[in-house]
mmCIF file of C-alpha atoms and ligand atoms in Angstrom:
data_model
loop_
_atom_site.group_PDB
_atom_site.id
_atom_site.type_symbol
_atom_site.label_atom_id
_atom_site.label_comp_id
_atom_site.label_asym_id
_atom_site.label_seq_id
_atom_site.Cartn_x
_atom_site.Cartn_y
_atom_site.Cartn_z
ATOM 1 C CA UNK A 1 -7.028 24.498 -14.850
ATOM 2 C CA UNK A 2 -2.657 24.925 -15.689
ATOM 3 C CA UNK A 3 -0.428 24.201 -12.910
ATOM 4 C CA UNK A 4 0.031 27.374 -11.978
ATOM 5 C CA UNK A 5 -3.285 28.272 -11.505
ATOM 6 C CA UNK A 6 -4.665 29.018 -7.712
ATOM 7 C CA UNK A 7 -7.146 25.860 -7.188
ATOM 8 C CA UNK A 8 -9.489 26.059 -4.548
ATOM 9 C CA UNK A 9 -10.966 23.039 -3.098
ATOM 10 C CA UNK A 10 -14.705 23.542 -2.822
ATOM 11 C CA UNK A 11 -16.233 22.041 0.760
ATOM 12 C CA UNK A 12 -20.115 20.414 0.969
ATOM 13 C CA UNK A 13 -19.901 20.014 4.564
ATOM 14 C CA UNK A 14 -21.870 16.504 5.818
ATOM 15 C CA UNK A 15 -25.374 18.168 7.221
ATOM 16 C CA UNK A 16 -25.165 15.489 9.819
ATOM 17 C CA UNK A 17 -21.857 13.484 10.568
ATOM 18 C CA UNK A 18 -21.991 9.800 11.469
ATOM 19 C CA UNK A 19 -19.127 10.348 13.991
ATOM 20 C CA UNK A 20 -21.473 9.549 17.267
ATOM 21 C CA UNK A 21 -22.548 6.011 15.846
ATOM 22 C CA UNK A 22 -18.831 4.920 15.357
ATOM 23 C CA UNK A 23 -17.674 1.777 17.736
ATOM 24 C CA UNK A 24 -14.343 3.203 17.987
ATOM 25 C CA UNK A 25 -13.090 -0.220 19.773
ATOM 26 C CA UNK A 26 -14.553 -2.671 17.217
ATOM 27 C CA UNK A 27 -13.336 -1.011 13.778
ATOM 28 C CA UNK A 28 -13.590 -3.798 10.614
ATOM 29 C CA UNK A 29 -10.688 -2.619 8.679
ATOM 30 C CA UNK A 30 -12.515 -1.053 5.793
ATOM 31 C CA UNK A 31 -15.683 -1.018 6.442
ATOM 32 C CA UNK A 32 -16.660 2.352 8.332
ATOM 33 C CA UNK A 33 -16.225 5.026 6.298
ATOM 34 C CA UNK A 34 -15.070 8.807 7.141
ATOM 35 C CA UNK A 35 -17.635 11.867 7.122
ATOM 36 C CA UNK A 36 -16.204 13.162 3.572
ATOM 37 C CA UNK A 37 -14.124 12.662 0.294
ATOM 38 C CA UNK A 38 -13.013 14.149 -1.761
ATOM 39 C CA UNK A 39 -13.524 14.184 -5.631
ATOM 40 C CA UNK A 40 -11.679 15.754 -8.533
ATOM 41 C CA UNK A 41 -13.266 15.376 -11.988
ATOM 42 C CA UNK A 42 -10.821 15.316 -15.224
ATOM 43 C CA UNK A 43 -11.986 15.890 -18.654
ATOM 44 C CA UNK A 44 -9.828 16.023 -22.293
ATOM 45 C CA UNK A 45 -7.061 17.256 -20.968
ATOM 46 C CA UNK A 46 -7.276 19.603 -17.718
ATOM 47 C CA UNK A 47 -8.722 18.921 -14.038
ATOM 48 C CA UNK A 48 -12.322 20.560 -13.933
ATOM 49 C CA UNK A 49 -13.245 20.291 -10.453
ATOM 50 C CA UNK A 50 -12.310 19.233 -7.019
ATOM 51 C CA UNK A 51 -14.393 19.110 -3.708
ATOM 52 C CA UNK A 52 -14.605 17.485 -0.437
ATOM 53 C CA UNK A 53 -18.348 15.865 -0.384
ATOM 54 C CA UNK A 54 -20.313 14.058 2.314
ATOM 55 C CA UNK A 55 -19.129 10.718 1.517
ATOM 56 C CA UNK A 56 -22.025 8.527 -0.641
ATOM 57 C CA UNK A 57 -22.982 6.875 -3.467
ATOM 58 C CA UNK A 58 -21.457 7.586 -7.237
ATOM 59 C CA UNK A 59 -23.554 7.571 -10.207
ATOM 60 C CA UNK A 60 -21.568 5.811 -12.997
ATOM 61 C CA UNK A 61 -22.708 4.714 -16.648
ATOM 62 C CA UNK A 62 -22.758 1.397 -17.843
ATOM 63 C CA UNK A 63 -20.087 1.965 -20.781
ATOM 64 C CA UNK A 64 -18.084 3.268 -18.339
ATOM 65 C CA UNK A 65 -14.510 2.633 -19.270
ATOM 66 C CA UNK A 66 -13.255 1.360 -16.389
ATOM 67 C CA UNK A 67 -15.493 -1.605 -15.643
ATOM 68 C CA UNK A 68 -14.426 -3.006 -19.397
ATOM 69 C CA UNK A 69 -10.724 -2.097 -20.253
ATOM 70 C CA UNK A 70 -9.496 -1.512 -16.610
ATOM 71 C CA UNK A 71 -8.027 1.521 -16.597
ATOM 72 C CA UNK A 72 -8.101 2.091 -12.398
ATOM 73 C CA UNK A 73 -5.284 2.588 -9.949
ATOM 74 C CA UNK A 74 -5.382 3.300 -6.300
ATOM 75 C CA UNK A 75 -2.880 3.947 -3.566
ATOM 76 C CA UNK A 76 -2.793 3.038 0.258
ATOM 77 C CA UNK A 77 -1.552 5.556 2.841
ATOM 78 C CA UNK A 78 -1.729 5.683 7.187
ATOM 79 C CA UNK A 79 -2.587 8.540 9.137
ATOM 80 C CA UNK A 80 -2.105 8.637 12.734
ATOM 81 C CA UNK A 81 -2.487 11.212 15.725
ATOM 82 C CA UNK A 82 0.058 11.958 18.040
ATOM 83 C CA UNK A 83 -0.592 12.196 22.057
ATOM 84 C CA UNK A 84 -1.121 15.854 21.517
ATOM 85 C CA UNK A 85 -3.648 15.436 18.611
ATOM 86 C CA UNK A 86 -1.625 16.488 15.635
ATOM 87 C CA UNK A 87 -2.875 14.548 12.616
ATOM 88 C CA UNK A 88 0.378 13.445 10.585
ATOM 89 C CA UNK A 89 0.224 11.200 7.436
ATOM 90 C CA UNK A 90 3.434 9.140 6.730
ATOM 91 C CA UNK A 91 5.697 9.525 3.738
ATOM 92 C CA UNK A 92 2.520 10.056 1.422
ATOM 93 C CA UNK A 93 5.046 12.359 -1.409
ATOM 94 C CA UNK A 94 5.879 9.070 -1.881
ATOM 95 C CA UNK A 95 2.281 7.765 -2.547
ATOM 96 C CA UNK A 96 2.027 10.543 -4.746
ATOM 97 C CA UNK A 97 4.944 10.418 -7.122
ATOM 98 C CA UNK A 98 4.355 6.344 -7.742
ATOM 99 C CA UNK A 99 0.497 7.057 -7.889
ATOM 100 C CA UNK A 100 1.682 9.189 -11.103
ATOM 101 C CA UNK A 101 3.955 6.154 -12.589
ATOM 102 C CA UNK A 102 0.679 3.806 -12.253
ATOM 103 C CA UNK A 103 -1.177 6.581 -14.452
ATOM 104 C CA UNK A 104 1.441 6.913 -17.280
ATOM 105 C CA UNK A 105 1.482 3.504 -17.158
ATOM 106 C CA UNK A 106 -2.091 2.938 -17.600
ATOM 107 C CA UNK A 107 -2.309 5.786 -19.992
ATOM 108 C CA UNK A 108 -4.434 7.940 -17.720
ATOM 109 C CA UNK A 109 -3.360 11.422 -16.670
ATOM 110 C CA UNK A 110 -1.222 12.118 -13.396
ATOM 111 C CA UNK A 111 -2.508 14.037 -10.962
ATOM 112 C CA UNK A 112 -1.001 17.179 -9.715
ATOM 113 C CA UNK A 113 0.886 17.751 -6.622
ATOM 114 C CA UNK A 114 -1.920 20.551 -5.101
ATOM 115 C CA UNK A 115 -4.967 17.983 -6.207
ATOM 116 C CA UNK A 116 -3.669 14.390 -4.512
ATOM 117 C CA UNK A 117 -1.402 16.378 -1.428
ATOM 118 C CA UNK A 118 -3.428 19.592 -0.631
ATOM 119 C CA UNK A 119 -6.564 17.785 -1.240
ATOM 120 C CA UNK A 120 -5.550 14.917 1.174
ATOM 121 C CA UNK A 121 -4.261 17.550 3.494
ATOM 122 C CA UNK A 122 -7.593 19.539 3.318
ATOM 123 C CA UNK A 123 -9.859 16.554 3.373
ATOM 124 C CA UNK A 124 -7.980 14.881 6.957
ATOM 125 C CA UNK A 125 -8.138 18.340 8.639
ATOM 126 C CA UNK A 126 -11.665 18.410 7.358
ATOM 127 C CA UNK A 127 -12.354 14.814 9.250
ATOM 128 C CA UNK A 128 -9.456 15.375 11.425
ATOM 129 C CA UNK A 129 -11.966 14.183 13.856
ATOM 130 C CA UNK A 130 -11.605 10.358 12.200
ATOM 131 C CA UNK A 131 -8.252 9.689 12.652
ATOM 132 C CA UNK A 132 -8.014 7.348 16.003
ATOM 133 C CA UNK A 133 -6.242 8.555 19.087
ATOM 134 C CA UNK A 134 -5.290 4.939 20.597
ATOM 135 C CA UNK A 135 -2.431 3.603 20.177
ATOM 136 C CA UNK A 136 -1.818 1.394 16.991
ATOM 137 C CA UNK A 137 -4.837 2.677 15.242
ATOM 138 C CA UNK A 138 -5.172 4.652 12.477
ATOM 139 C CA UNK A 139 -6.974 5.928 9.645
ATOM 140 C CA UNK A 140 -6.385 4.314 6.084
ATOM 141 C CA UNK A 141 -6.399 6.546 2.832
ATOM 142 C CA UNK A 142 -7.433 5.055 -0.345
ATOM 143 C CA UNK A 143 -6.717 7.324 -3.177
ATOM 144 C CA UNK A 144 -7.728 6.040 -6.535
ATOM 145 C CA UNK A 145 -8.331 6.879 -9.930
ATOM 146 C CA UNK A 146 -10.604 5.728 -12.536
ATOM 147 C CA UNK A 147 -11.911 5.790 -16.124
ATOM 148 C CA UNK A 148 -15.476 7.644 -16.463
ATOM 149 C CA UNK A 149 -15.958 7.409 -20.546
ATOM 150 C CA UNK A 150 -18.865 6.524 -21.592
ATOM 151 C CA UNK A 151 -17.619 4.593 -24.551
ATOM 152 C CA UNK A 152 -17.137 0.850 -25.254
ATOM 153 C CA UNK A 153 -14.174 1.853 -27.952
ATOM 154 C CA UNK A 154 -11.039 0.780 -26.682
ATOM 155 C CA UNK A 155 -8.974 3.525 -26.177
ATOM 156 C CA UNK A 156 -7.999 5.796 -23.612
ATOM 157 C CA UNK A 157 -10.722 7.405 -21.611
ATOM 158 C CA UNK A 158 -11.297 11.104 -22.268
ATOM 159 C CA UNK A 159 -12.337 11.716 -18.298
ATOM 160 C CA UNK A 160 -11.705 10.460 -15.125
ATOM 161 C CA UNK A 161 -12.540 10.398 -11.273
ATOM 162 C CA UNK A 162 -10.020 10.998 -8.379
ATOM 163 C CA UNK A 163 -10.872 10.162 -5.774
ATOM 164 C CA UNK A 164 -9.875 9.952 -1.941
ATOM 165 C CA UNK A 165 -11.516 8.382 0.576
ATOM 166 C CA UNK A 166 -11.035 7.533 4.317
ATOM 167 C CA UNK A 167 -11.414 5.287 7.244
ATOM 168 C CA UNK A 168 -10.319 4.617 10.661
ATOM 169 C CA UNK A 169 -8.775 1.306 11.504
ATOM 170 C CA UNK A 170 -8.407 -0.472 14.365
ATOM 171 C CA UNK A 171 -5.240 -1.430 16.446
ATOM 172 C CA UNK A 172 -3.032 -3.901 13.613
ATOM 173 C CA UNK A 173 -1.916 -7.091 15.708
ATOM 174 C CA UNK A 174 -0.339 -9.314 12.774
ATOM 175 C CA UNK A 175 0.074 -12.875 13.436
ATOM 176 C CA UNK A 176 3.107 -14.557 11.717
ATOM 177 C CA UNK A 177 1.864 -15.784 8.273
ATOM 178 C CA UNK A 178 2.490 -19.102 6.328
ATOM 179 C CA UNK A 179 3.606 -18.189 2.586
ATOM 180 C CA UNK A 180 2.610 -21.230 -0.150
ATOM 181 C CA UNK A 181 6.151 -20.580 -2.784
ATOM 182 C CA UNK A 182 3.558 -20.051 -6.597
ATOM 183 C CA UNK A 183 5.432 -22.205 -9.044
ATOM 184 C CA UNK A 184 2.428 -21.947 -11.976
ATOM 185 C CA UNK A 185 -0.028 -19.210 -11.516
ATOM 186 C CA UNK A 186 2.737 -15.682 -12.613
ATOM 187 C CA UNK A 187 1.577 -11.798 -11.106
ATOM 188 C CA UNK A 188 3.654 -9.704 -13.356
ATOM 189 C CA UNK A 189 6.084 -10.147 -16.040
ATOM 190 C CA UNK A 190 8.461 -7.947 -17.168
ATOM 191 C CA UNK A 191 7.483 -5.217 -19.374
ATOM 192 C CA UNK A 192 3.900 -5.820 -17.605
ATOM 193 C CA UNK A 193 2.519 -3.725 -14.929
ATOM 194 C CA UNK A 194 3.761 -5.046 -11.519
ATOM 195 C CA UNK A 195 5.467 -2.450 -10.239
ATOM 196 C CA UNK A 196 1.975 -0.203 -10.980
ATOM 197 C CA UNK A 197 -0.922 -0.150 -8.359
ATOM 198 C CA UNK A 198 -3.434 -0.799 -10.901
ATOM 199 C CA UNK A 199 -6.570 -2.731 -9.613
ATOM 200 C CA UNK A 200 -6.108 -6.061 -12.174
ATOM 201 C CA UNK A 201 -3.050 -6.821 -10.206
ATOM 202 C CA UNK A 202 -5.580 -7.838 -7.049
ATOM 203 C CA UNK A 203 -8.165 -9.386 -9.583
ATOM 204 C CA UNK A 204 -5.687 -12.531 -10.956
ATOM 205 C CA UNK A 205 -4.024 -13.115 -7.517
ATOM 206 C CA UNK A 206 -7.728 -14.116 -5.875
ATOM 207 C CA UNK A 207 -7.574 -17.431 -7.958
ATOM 208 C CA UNK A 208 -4.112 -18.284 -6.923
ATOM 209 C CA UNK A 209 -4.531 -17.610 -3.587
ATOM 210 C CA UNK A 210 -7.580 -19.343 -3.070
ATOM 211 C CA UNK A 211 -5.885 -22.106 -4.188
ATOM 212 C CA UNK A 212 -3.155 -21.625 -1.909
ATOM 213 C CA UNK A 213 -5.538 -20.925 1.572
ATOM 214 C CA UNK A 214 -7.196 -24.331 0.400
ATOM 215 C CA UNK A 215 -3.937 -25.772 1.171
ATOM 216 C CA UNK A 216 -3.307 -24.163 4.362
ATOM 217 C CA UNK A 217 -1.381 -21.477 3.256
ATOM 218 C CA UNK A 218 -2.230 -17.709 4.561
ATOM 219 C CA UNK A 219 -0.704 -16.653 1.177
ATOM 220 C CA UNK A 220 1.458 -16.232 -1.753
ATOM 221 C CA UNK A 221 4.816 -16.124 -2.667
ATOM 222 C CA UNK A 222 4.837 -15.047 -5.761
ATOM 223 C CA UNK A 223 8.095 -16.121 -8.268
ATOM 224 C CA UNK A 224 9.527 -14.509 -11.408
ATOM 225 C CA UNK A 225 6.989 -15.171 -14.558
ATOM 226 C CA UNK A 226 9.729 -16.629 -16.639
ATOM 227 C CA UNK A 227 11.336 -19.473 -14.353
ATOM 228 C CA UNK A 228 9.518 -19.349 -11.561
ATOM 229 C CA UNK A 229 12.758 -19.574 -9.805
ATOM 230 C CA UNK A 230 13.131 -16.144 -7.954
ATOM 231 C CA UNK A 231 11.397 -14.674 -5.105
ATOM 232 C CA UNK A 232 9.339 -11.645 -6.003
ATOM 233 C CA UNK A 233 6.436 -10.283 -3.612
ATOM 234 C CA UNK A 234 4.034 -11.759 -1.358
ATOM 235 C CA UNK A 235 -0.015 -11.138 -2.187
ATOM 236 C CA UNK A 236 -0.219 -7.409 -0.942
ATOM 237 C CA UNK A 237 2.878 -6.642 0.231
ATOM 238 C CA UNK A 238 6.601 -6.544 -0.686
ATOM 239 C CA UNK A 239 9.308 -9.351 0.851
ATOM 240 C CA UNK A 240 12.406 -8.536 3.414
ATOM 241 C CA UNK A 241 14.750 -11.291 4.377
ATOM 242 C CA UNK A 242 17.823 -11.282 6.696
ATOM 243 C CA UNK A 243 20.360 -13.851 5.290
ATOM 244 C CA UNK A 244 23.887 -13.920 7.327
ATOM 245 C CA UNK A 245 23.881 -10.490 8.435
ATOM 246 C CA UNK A 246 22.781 -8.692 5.351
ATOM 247 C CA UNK A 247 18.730 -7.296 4.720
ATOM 248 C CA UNK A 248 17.820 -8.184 1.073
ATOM 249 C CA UNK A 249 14.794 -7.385 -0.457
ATOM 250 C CA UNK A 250 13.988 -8.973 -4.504
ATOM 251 C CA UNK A 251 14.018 -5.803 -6.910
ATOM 252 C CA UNK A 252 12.913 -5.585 -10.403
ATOM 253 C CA UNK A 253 10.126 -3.956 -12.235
ATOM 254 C CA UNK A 254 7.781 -6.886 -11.609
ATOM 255 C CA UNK A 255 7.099 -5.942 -7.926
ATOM 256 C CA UNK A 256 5.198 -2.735 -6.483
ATOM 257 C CA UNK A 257 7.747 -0.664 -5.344
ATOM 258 C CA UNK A 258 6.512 -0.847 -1.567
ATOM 259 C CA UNK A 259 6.981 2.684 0.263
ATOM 260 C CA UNK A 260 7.158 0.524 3.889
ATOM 261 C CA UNK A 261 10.134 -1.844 1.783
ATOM 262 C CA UNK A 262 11.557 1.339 0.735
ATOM 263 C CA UNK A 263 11.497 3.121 4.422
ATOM 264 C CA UNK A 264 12.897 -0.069 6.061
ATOM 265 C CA UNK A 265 15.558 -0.758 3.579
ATOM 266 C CA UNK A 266 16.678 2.867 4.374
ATOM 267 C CA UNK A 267 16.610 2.375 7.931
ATOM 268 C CA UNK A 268 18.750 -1.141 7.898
ATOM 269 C CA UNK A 269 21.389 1.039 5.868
ATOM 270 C CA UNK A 270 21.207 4.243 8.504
ATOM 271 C CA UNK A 271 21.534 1.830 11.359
ATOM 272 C CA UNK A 272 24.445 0.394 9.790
ATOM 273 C CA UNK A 273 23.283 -3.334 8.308
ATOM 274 C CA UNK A 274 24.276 -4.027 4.769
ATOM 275 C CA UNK A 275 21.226 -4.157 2.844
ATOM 276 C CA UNK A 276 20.752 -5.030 -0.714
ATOM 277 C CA UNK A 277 18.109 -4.613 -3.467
ATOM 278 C CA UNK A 278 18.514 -7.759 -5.913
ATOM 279 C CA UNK A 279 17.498 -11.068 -7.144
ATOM 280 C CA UNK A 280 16.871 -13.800 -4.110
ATOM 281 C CA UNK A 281 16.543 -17.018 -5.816
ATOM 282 C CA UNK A 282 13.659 -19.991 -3.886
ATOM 283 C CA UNK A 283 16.694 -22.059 -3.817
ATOM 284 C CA UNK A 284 18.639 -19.486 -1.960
ATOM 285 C CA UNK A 285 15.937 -19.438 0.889
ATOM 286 C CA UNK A 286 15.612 -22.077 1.044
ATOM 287 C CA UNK A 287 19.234 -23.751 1.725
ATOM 288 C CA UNK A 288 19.371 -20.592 4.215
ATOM 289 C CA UNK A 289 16.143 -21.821 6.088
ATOM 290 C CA UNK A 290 17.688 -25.244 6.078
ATOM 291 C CA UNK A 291 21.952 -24.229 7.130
ATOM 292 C CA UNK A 292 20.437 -21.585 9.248
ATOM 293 C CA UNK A 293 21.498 -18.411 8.022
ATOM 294 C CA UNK A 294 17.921 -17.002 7.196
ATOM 295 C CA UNK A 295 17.074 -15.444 10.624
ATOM 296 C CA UNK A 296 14.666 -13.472 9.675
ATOM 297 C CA UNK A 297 11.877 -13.256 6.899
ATOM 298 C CA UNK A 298 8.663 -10.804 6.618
ATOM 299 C CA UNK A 299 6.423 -8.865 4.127
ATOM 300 C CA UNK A 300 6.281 -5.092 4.515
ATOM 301 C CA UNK A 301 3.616 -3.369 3.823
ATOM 302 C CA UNK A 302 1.462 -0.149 4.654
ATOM 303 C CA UNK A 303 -1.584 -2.077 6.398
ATOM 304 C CA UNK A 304 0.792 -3.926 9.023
ATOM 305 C CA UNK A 305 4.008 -2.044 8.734
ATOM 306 C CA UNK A 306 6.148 -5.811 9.533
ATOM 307 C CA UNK A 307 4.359 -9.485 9.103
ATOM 308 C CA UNK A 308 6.399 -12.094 10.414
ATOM 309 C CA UNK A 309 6.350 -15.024 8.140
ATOM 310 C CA UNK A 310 6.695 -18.200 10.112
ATOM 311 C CA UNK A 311 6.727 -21.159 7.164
ATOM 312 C CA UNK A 312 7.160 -21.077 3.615
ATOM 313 C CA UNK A 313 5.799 -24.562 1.001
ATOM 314 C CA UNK A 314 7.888 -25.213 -1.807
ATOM 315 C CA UNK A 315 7.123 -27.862 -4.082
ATOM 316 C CA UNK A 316 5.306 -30.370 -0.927
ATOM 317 C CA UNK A 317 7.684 -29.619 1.621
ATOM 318 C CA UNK A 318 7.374 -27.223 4.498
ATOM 319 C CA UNK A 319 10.215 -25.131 5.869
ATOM 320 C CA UNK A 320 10.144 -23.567 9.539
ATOM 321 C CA UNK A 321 11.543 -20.551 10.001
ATOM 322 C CA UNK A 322 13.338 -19.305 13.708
ATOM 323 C CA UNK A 323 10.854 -17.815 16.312
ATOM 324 C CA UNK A 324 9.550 -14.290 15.988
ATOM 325 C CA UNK A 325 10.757 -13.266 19.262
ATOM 326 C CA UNK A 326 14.930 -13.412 18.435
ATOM 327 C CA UNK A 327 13.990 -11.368 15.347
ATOM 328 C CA UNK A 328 16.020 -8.409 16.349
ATOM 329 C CA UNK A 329 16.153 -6.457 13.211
ATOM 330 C CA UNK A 330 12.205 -6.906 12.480
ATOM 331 C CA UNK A 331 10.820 -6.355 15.931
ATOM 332 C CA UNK A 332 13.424 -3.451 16.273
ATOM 333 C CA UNK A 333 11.883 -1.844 12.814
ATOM 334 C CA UNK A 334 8.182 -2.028 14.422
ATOM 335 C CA UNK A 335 8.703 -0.391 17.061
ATOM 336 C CA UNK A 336 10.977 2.647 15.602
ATOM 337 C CA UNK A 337 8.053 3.001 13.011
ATOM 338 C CA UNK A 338 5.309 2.983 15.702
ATOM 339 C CA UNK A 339 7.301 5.395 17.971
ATOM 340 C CA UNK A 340 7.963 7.510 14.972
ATOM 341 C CA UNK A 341 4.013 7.541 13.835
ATOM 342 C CA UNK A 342 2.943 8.351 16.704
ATOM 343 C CA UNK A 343 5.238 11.578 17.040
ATOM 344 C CA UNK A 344 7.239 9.857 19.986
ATOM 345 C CA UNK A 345 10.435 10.619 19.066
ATOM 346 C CA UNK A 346 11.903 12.911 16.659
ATOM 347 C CA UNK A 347 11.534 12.750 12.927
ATOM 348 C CA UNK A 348 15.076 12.895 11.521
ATOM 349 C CA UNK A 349 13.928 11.492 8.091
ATOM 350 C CA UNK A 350 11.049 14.482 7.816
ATOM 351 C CA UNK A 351 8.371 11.343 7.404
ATOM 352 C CA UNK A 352 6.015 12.778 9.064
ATOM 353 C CA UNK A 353 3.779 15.030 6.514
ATOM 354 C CA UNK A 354 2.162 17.384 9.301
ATOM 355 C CA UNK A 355 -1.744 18.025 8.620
HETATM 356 C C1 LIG B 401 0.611 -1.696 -1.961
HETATM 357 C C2 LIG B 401 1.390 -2.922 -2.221
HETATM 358 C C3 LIG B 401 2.552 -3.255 -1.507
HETATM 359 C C4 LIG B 401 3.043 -2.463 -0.313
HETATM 360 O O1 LIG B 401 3.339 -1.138 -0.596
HETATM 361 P P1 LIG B 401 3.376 -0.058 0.594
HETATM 362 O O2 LIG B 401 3.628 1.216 -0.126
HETATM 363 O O3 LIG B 401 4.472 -0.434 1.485
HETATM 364 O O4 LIG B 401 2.051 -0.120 1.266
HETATM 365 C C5 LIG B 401 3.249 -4.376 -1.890
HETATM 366 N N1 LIG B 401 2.836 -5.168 -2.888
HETATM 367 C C6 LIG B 401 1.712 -4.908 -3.582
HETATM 368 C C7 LIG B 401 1.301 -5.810 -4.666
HETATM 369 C C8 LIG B 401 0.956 -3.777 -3.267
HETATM 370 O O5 LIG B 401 -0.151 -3.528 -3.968
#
């Protein structure tokens, strides 16, 4: 089907929905899944299909692609409801357009605006049902893509799977985290695939941060793959730190390109902090941990919005960092965010992608 093409979304509505059975007030992140999904099939060279199906079971083939040469990508994305029960899914153009840099950079098609958008639009008004009323829930929406060839050659695969699934989560209370500084074990290097959301990037960190909860250490903070001297990401999310009185965040094409780092970053500048994308050294945090002037440090990401990081390990040593409550910029991010998810105050950003 060409871009211009009408597509129309086929829907095989669930005969019987598991809606009833759900424990809305004991949600495992993860776990429960949504009524449908919905699944777009690509094959040499144009997408062939899409439909929302009662969510279940995939058939795959054992040369499948994908389980040998890793060619899979996925994307993470919130949905909330508002008091008055519209469904609204946050910033998820943005989801979209780095989605399509993860492809090209695995080699795998992108997929087109009407596909990842309408069909996520179509699919939560289709389980609009799913997405949690309460305040500080939500419902999570894994995109992904992956290679269906049945071919052990390597090379790219001639067909894939989109794919979107949903479920709701329960209300996000993050306790501050302890971050072990990774001085051997590297992410990404440059010209590698850090900034893409490409499933190997979660298989190497498990090792590492094993290794790292052993020593009492929530998780990782990963370093540049060449020195091991600057500050890149944490495990799953992106780093912020308040030094003096400007909001820094490391940059580079060996982090994932956080959409939460991106929409906080923009708020510190609109409420009139200077805020800077560039290199933060280990060194650098840690003299400001010791004179002082690092007030503030947390890891932004999707699942909890703001993690307050509480103590970072560098080479033996453990460094303290001030008490969560006199984090003004942090705490005063949250909150915006959750008053502006929830539809409590106006949108001046258009953020809000309206189901
Ligand atoms: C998804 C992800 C993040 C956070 O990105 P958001 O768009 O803010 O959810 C940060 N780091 C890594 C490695 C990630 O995979």
């Amino acid at each position: 089907m060409s871009a211009t093409e009408q597509l129309s979304i086929r829907v095989e509505p669930t005969q019987q929905s598991r809606l009833s059975q759900v424990d809305f007030n004991n949600l495992v992140f993860g776990k429960i899944m949504s009524d449908h999904m919905l699944v777009a099939e690509y094959n040499d060279g144009e997408w062939i299909d899409v439909s929302i199906l009662p969510y279940g079971d995939l058939t795959v083939n054992p040369s499948m692609s994908a389980l040998h040469y890793g060619q899979a990508i996925f994307e993470g994305i919130k949905g909330y409801k508002f008091a008055d029960g519209t469904v609204s899914i946050f910033r998820p153009e943005k989801n979209w357009e780095r989605f399509n840099k993860s492809a090209s950079r695995l080699q795998m098609p992108e997929v087109p605006e009407e596909i990842f958008l309408g069909g996520l639009k179509k699919l939560l008004d289709v389980d609009r049902n799913w997405v949690p009323s309460k305040e500080g829930t939500s419902l999570y929406i894994r995109p992904f893509m992956f290679a269906t060839e049945a071919a052990l050659g390597v090379h790219p695969s001639i067909s894939y799977k989109f794919i979107i699934i949903t479920c709701p989560v329960g209300a996000y209370y993050s306790k501050p985290i302890s971050l072990k500084v990774e001085t051997h074990y590297t992410r990404a290097a440059e010209g590698g695939v850090g900034f893409s959301k490409n499933a190997g990037n979660y298989a190497l960190s498990l090792y590492p941060t094993k290794l790292a909860n052993d020593e009492g250490y929530d998780q990782i903070m990963w370093t540049d793959a060449n020195e091991h001297r600057y500050i890149e990401e944490a495990g799953t999310a992106n780093l912020i730190f308040r030094i003096g009185d400007t909001i820094i965040t490391p940059h580079g094409d060996t982090i994932l390109h956080g959409v939460t780092r991106r929409t906080i970053m923009e708020l510190a500048e609109k409420w009139g902090y200077k805020a800077e994308q560039r290199k933060v050294s280990v060194q650098e945090l840690i003299d400001g941990i010791e004179n002082g002037t690092v007030s503030e440090a947390f890891a932004a990401g999707t699942a909890a919005t703001i993690t307050h990081i509480s103590r970072i390990g560098f080479e033996g040593r453990d460094y303290t960092l001030p008490p969560v409550e006199g984090r003004e910029f942090s705490n005063k991010v949250l909150s915006y965010l959750n008053d502006l998810r929830y539809g409590k105050i106006e949108d001046p950003f258009g953020w809000n992608y309206i189901v």
